[in-house]
Structure formats: structure tokens, C-alpha cells
Coordinates of C-alpha atoms in Angstrom, one line a residue:
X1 CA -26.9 -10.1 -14.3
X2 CA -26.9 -6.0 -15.3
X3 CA -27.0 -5.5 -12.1
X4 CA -23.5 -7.6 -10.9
X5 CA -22.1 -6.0 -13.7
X6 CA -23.0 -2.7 -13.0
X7 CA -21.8 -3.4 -8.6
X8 CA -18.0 -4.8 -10.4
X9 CA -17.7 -2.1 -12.0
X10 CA -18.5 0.6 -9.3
X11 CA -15.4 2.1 -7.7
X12 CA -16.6 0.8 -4.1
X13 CA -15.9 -3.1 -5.0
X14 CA -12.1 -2.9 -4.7
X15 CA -13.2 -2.4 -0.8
X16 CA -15.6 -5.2 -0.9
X17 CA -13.2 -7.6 -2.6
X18 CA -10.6 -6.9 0.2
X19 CA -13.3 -7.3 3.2
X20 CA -14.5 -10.4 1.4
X21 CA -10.9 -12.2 1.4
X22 CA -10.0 -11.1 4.6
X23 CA -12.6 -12.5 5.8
X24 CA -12.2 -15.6 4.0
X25 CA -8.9 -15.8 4.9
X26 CA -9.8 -15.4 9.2
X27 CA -12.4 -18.5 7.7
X28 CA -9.8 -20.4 6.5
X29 CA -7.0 -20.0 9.2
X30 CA -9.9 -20.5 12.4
X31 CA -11.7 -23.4 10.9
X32 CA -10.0 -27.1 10.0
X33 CA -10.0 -25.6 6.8
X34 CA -6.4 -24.0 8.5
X35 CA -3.9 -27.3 7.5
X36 CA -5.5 -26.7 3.6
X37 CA -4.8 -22.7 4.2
X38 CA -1.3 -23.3 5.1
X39 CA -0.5 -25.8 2.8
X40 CA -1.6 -23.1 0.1
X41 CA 0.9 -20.5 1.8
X42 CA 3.4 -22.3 1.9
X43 CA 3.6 -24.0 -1.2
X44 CA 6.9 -24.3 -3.0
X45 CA 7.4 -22.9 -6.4
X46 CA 11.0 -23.1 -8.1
X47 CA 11.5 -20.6 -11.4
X48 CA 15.3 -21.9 -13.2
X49 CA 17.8 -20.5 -15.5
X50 CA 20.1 -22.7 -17.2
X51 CA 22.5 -22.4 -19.5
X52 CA 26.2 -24.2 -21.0
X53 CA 27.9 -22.9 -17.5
X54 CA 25.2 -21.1 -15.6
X55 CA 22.8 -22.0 -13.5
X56 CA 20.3 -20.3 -11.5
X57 CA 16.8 -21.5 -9.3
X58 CA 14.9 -19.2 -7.4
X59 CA 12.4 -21.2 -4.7
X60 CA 9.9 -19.6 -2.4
X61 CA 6.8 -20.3 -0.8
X62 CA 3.8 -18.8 -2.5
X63 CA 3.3 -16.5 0.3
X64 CA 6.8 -15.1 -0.2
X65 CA 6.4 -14.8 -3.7
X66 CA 3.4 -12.8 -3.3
X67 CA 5.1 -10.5 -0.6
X68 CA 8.0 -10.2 -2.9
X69 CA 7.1 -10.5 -6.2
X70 CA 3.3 -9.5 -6.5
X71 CA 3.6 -6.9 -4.3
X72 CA 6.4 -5.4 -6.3
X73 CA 3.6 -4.8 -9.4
X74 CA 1.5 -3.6 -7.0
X75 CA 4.4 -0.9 -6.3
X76 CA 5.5 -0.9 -10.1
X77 CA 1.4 0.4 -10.6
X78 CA 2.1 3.0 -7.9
X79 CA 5.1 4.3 -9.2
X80 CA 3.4 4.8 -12.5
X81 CA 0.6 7.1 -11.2
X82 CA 3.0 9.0 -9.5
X83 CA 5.1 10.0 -11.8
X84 CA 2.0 10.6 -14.6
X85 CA 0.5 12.8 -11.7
X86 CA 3.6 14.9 -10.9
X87 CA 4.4 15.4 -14.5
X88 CA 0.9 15.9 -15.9
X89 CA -1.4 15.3 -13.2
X90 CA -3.4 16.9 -10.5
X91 CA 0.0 17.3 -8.6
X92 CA 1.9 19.2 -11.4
X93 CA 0.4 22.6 -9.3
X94 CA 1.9 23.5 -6.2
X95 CA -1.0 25.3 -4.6
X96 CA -2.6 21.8 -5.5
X97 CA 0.0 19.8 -4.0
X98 CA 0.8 21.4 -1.0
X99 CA -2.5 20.5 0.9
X100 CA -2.1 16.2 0.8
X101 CA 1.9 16.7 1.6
X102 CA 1.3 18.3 4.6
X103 CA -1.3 16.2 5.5
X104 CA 1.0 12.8 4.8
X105 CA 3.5 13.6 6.9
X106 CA 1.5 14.5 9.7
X107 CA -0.2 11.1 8.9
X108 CA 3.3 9.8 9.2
X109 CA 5.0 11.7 12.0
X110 CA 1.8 11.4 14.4
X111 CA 1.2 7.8 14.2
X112 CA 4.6 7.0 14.8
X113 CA 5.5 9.1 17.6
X114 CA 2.4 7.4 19.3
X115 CA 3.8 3.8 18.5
X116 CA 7.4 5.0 19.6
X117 CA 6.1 6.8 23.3
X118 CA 4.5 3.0 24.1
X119 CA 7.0 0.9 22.8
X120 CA 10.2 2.8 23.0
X121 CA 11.7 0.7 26.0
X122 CA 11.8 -2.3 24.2
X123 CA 14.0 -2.9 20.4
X124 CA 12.6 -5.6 18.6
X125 CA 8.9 -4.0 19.1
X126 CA 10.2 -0.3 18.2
X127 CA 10.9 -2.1 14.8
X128 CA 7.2 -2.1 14.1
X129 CA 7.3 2.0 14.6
X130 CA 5.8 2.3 10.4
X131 CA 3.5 0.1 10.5
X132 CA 1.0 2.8 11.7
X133 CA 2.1 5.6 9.5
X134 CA 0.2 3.2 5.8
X135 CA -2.8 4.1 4.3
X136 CA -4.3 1.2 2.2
X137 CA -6.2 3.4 -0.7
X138 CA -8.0 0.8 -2.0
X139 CA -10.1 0.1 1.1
X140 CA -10.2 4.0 1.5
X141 CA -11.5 4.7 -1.2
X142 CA -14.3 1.9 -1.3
X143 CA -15.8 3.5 1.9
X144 CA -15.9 6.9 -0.1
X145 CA -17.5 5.6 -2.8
X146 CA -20.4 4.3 -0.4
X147 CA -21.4 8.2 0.4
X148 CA -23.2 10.5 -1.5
X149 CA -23.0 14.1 -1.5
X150 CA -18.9 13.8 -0.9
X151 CA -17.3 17.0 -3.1
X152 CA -15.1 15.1 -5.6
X153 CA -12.0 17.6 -4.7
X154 CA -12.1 15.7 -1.1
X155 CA -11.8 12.2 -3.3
X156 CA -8.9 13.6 -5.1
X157 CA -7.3 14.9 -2.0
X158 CA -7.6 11.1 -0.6
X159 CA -5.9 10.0 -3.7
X160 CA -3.1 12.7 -3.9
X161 CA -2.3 11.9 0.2
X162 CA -2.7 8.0 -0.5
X163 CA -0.2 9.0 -3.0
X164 CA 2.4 10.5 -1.1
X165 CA 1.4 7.8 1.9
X166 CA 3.0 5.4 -0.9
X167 CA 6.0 7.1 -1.4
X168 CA 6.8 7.7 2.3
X169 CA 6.3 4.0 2.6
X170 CA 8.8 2.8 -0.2
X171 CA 11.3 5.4 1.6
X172 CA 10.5 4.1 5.0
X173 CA 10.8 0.3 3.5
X174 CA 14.4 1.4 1.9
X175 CA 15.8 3.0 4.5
X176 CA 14.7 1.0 7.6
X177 CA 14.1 -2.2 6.5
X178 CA 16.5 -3.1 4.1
X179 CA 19.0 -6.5 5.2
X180 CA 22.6 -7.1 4.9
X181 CA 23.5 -6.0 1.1
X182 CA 25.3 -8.0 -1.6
X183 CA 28.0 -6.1 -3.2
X184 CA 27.3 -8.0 -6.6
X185 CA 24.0 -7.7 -6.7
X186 CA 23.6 -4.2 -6.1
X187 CA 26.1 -3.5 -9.0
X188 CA 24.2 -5.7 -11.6
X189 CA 20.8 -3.2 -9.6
X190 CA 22.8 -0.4 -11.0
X191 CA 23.5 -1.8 -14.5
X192 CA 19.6 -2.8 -14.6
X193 CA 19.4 1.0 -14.0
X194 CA 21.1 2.5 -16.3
X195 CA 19.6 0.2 -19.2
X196 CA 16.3 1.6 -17.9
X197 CA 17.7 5.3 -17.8
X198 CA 18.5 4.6 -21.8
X199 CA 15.6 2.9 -22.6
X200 CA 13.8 6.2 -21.8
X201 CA 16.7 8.4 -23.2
X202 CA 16.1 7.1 -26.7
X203 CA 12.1 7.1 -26.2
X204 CA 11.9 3.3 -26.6
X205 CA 8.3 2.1 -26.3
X206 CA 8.7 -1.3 -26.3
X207 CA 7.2 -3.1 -23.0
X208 CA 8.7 -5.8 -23.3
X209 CA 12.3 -4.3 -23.0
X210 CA 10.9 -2.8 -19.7
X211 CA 10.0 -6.0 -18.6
X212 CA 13.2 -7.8 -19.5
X213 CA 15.4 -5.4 -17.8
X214 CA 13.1 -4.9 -14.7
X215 CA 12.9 -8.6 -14.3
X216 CA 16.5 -8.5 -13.9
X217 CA 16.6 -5.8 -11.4
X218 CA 13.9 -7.7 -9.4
X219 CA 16.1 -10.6 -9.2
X220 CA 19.3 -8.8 -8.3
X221 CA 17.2 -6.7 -5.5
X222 CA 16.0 -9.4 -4.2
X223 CA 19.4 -11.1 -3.7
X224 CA 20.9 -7.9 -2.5
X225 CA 19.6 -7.5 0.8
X226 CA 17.1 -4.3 -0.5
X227 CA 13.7 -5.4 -0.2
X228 CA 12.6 -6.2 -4.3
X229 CA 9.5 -3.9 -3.8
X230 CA 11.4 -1.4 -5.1
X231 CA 12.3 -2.5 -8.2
X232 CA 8.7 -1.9 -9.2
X233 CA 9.1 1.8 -8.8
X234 CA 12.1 2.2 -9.9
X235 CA 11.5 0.5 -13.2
X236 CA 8.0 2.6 -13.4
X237 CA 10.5 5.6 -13.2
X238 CA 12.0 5.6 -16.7
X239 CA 8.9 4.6 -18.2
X240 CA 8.2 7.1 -21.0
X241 CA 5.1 9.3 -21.3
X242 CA 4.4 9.0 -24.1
X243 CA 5.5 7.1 -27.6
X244 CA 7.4 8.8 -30.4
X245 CA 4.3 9.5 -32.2
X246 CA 2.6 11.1 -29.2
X247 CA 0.6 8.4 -28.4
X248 CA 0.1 7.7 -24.6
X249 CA 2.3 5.0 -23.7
X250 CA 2.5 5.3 -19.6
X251 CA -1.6 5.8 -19.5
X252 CA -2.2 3.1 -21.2
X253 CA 0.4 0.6 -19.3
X254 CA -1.2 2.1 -16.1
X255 CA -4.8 1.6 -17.3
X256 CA -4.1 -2.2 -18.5
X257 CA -2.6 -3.0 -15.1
X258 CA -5.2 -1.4 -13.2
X259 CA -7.7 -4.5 -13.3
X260 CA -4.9 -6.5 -11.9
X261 CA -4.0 -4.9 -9.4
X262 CA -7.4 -4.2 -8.1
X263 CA -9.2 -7.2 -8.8
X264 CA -6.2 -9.6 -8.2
X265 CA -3.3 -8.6 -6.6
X266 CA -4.5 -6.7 -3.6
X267 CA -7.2 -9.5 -3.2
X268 CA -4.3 -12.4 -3.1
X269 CA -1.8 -10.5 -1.1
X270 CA -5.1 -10.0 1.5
X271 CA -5.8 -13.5 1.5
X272 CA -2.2 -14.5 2.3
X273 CA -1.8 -12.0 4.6
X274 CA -4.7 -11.4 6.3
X275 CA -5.3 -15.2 7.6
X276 CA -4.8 -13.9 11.8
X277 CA -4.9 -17.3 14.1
X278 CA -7.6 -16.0 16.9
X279 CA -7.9 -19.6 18.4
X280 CA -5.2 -19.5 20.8
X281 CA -4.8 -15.9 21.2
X282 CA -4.0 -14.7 24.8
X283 CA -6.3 -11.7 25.6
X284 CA -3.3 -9.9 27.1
X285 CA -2.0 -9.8 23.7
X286 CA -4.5 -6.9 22.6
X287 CA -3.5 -4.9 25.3
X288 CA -0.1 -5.2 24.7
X289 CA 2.5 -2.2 24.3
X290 CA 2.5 -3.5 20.5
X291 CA -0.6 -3.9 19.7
X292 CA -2.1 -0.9 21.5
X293 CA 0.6 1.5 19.5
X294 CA -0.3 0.1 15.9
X295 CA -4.2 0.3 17.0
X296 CA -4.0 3.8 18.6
X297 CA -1.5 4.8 15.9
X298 CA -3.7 4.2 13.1
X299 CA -6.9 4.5 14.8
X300 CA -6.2 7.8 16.4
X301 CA -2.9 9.1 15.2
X302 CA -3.7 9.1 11.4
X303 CA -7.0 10.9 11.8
X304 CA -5.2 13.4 14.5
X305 CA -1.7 13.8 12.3
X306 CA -3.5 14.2 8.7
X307 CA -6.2 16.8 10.5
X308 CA -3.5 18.6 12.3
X309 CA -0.7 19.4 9.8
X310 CA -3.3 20.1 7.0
X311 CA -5.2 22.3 9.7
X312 CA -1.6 24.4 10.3
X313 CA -0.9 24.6 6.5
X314 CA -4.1 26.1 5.8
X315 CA -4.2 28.5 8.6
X316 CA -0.5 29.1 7.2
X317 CA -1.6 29.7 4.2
X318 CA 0.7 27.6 2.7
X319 CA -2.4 25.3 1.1
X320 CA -6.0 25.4 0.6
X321 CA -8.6 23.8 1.7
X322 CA -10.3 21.4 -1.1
X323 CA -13.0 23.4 -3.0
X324 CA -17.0 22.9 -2.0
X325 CA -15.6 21.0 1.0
X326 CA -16.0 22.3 5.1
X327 CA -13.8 21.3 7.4
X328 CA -16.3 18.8 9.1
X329 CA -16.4 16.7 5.9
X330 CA -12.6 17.1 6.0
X331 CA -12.1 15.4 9.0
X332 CA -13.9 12.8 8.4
X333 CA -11.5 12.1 4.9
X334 CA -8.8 12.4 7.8
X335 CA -10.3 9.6 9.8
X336 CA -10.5 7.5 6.6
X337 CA -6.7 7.1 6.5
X338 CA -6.7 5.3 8.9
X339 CA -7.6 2.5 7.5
X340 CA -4.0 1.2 7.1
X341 CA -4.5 -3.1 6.1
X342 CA -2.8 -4.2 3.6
X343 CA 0.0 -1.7 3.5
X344 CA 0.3 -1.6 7.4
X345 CA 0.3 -5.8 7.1
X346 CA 3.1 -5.7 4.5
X347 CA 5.2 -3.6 6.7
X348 CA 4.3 -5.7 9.7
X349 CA 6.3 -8.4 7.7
X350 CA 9.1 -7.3 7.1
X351 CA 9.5 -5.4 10.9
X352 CA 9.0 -8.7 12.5
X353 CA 10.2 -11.0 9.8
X354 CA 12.9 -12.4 12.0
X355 CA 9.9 -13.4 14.5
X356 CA 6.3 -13.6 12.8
X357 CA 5.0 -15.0 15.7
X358 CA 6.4 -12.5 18.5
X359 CA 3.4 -11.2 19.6
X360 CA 1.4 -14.1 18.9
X361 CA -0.5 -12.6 15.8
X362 CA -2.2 -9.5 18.1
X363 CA -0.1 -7.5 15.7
X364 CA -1.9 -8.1 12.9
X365 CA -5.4 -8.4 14.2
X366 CA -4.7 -4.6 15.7
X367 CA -4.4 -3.7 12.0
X368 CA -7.5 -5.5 10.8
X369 CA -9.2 -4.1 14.2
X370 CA -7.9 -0.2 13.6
X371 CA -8.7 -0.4 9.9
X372 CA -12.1 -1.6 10.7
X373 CA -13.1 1.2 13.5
X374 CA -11.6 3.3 11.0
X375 CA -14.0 2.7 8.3
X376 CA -16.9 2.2 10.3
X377 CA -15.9 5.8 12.1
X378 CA -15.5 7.5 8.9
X379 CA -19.0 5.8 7.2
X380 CA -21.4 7.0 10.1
X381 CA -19.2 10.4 10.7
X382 CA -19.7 11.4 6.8
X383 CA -23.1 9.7 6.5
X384 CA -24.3 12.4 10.0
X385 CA -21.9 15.2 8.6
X386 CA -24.2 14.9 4.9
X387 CA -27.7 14.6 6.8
X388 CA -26.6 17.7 9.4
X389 CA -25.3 19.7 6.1
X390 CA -28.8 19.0 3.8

């Protein structure tokens, strides 16, 4: 029993949680267990407003509310460790910070430049150009945690680029995937706003009023055509640092949500998302311009892209490399990005949500495959790299 304890608690299982439910959910959606699986998905659940002259019902299936609403904690969490670590964090020093930008945008540009040479001939496909350029941290950093002998500056680098991975997404998601908006809705976003901006101009450290007001906004994104994910990190935003009597009030909402998120909501959005048909799946499909540009993109481009800018900023001297670390353990943190899963799956969503089925599900099983050769590359490249080094 000490001994399950002790393997929970290890910073690894995150990564084994999300192998176990993706797995579970290929189980589930290959097996006759498949009309159960989709039943679950695709269950209906209704949340209503009433009042004297108002009314108001929100219905989705549960994988929609997971994609939507679960996700947008999940984003809420994010935003709240990035603003803790630009304001107080390891990425309050420049010379610190420099390094993992660089290196996320050449995990960015690279990946998608490699999608967008094999699939720029055809529209609807060249909407899945960002699903390559996601780093699922999580699943990262599980493998990490299964070395010995890593510097810990090479874990916080991972971190600090998973970071800014994050925030290139939610920029990528509002920009390029946003649908036709709602005038109304985006005014009563804007109102939400502002309550938030004076929640944190007079210091108030009440959650609930957070909540409140960011349920609100949720709603109203949701109806207005921008994807609700970013509700999360916009109401993490205005969260205060700290309470009026100095005690840490960000920290601790970060901390409380942190099992959650790790031990729940990844899991759940894996297990809904992850659930790849392979019983009818036309070989040709994996060799398709598609799926080889989300494959190669992650696979190769992330490792390539994250190596390569970092490499020039160095050289540059416009960053440093991470202390007590040589550039062969650094590449293989580089190869570790790109392990893209459920990040890359989330923005496979919502690139081919007018179509799931386009490509006949290759799409997603080149994520699960990259992510997987990722991982195992990384492992046995670090695992060599420590034996060659001692």
C-alpha cells in the first residue's frame, strides 16, 4: 500500500495516468465495448436558468462539455502559472527567459512549415497547420521524471518552453480558430472583463466572485463565436497575487487545482479524445498528406525547431544554455516536445470540427503515433546520453 502511495505521488504518474486512458479509450472504441463508449460521449447534459422573464438552457454532449468546459480549467490552471512565473517566477529574469522563447517558437515555426510544404495545395487540410506546433507537458514531463541523472535546470527549461508552448497555442486558438462572433455576446465578454479588471483593482480575494463573473464570461464566449477556452486565462489574468494581508492567494488557488487538473481533467479529456477507430482504417490513410505533416511535424519538426532556434540564440548570445547541462542531454529535452497528445488532439478538434471524420481518424492516430516515437526516442536517447556521460 506505501508503495502505491509513494508511485501516485511521484511526478511521473500524470504520464502514466494519460497512457493508461488512452489506451483504455483505443480498448473501448475497438472492442464491442464501442456502442457503451459512445453512448458515454455523447451523452446529453442540459444546465438551465430561469427566472420571472428569462430563460436560458445550455445542452451538450459530454464530450463537448469536456472540450469546452473542462478544458477551459485546464487553461484557467495554465494561465495561473503563467502569470505567477512572469511576475515572481523563474521567468521574471530575462537572461532566464530568453532560452525556452526561442526555443518555442522554433518549436512552433518548424513544425508548421513542415505541415504547410505537404499540405499546402489543399484548404480544408492546411487548417490542421497547429496541430503540430503543441507540446502536452504533462506526458513530457512523466518521461523526464523516469531518468535519473537529468540536471534539474533542463526540467525547468521543459516547463518554462511548455509554458510559452501554452500561450502560443491560446493565441493560435484565438486568432485562427475562432467562428462567426456574436455582437452581444462579446459585449457582455467585455463587461465580464472589466468586473474582473476591478475585482483585482480593489484586491478582492474572494474566489467565489472570480468564479461568478468567470462563469459568466464562459457562457458569453461560448455563445460568441470565440472558442470558451479562453475564458479560463483570461479570468486567471486578474487573479491577485496575493491577499490584502500578504497571504498567497494565486499559489494557493493554483496548488488546490493542481490535483484536478492532473489527476482528472487531463485523464477525462484523454479518454474522450483519445478513443481512434482503427477497425476500418484504410492503410493509405497514414500515408496521407495529413497525416504524414502532423507525424513528421511533431516527430521531427519539434525536436529540429526547439534544437535549432535555442542552438542560434545561444551561439547569439542572446541566452544561455541551462546550467550543469551539455548540449547532447539538450537535445534530447528537444525531442521530448514532441510529444504533442492531448494539446495537438484538442486543436485537431476544432481544425476539423466542420468534418471529424475527414481523414477517417489517421489524424488523430498520427498524434498518438508521433507522441509515442517521441517519448520512446527521448527515453532510450537520455537513458544512452546518461550511461555514455557516467
Amino acid at each position: 500500500m506505501q508503495k502505491i502511495k509513494e508511485f501516485i505521488k511521484n511526478e511521473s504518474f500524470p504520464g502514466f495516468l494519460l497512457i493508461f486512458f488512452t489506451i483504455l479509450a483505443l480498448i473501448c472504441q475497438n472492442t464491442p465495448l464501442n456502442l457503451i463508449y459512445e453512448k458515454f460521449l455523447h451523452l446529453e447534459l442540459s444546465v438551465s436558468v430561469s427566472g420571472e422573464n428569462f430563460f436560458k438552457e445550455l445542452s451538450k454532449g459530454l464530450s463537448h462539455w469536456v472540450n469546452d468546459g473542462l478544458i477551459a480549467i485546464f487553461f484557467f490552471f495554465i494561465g495561473l502559472e503563467l502569470k505567477y512565473e512572469v511576475l515572481r517566477g523563474q521567468l521574471k529574469n530575462i537572461r532566464s527567459v530568453s532560452l525556452p522563447i526561442f526555443g518555442a517558437l522554433g518549436g512552433m515555426i518548424v513544425p508548421a512549415l513542415i505541415f504547410a510544404f505537404i499540405n499546402y495545395s489543399n484548404d480544408f487540410a492546411m487548417r490542421g497547420w497547429a496541430i503540430p506546433t503543441a507540446t502536452d507537458i504533462a506526458f513530457a514531463v512523466g518521461i523526464l521524471m523516469l531518468l535519473k541523472g537529468i540536471p534539474s535546470s533542463l526540467k525547468l527549461f521543459l516547463l518554462s518552453l511548455a509554458i510559452f508552448d501554452d500561450l502560443g497555442a491560446i493565441i493560435i486558438i484565438a486568432l485562427f480558430y475562432t467562428g462567426e462572433l456574436s455582437s452581444f455576446a462579446i459585449v457582455v465578454c467585455l463587461l465580464c472583463i472589466l468586473l474582473l479588471f476591478l475585482l483585482n483593482y480593489f484586491h478582492i480575494s474572494n474566489l467565489g466572485s472570480y468564479c461568478l463573473v468567470g462563469i459568466v464570461l464562459w457562457v458569453a464566449m461560448l455563445e460568441s463565436g470565440v472558442h470558451a477556452t479562453l475564458a479560463g486565462v483570461i479570468a486567471a489574468l486578474f487573479i491577485p497575487l496575493d491577499k490584502k494581508d500578504g497571504s498567497s492567494f494565486l499559489k494557493e488557488i493554483y496548488k488546490s487545482l493542481n490535483p484536478w487538473v492532473v489527476y482528472f481533467i487531463l485523464p477525462v479529456f484523454a479518454f474522450v479524445n483519445a478513443g481512434v477507430d482503427l477497425r476500418n482504417l484504410d492503410s493509405s490513410y497514414l500515408f496521407s498528406p495529413v497525416s504524414l505533416g502532423i507525424f513528421l511535424g511533431l516527430f521531427l519538426g519539434k525536436q529540429v525547431g526547439v534544437f535549432l532556434f535555442s542552438y542560434i540564440s545561444i551561439k547569439l548570445k542572446l541566452a544561455v544554455l541551462p546550467q550543469g547541462a551539455n548540449y547532447k542531454q539538450f537535445y534530447g529535452i528537444c525531442i521530448l516536445t514532441g510529444i504533442g497528445f492531448t494539446m495537438s488532439l484538442f486543436i485537431d478538434a476544432l481544425a476539423y470540427q466542420e468534418n471529424l471524420n475527414a481523414f477517417a481518424q489517421a489524424d488523430k492516430l498520427a498524434i498518438l503515433l508521433a507522441s509515442f516515437a517521441s517519448a520512446l526516442m527521448a527515453y532510450v536517447y537520455l537513458r544512452l546520453s546518461n550511461k555514455a556521460k557516467n
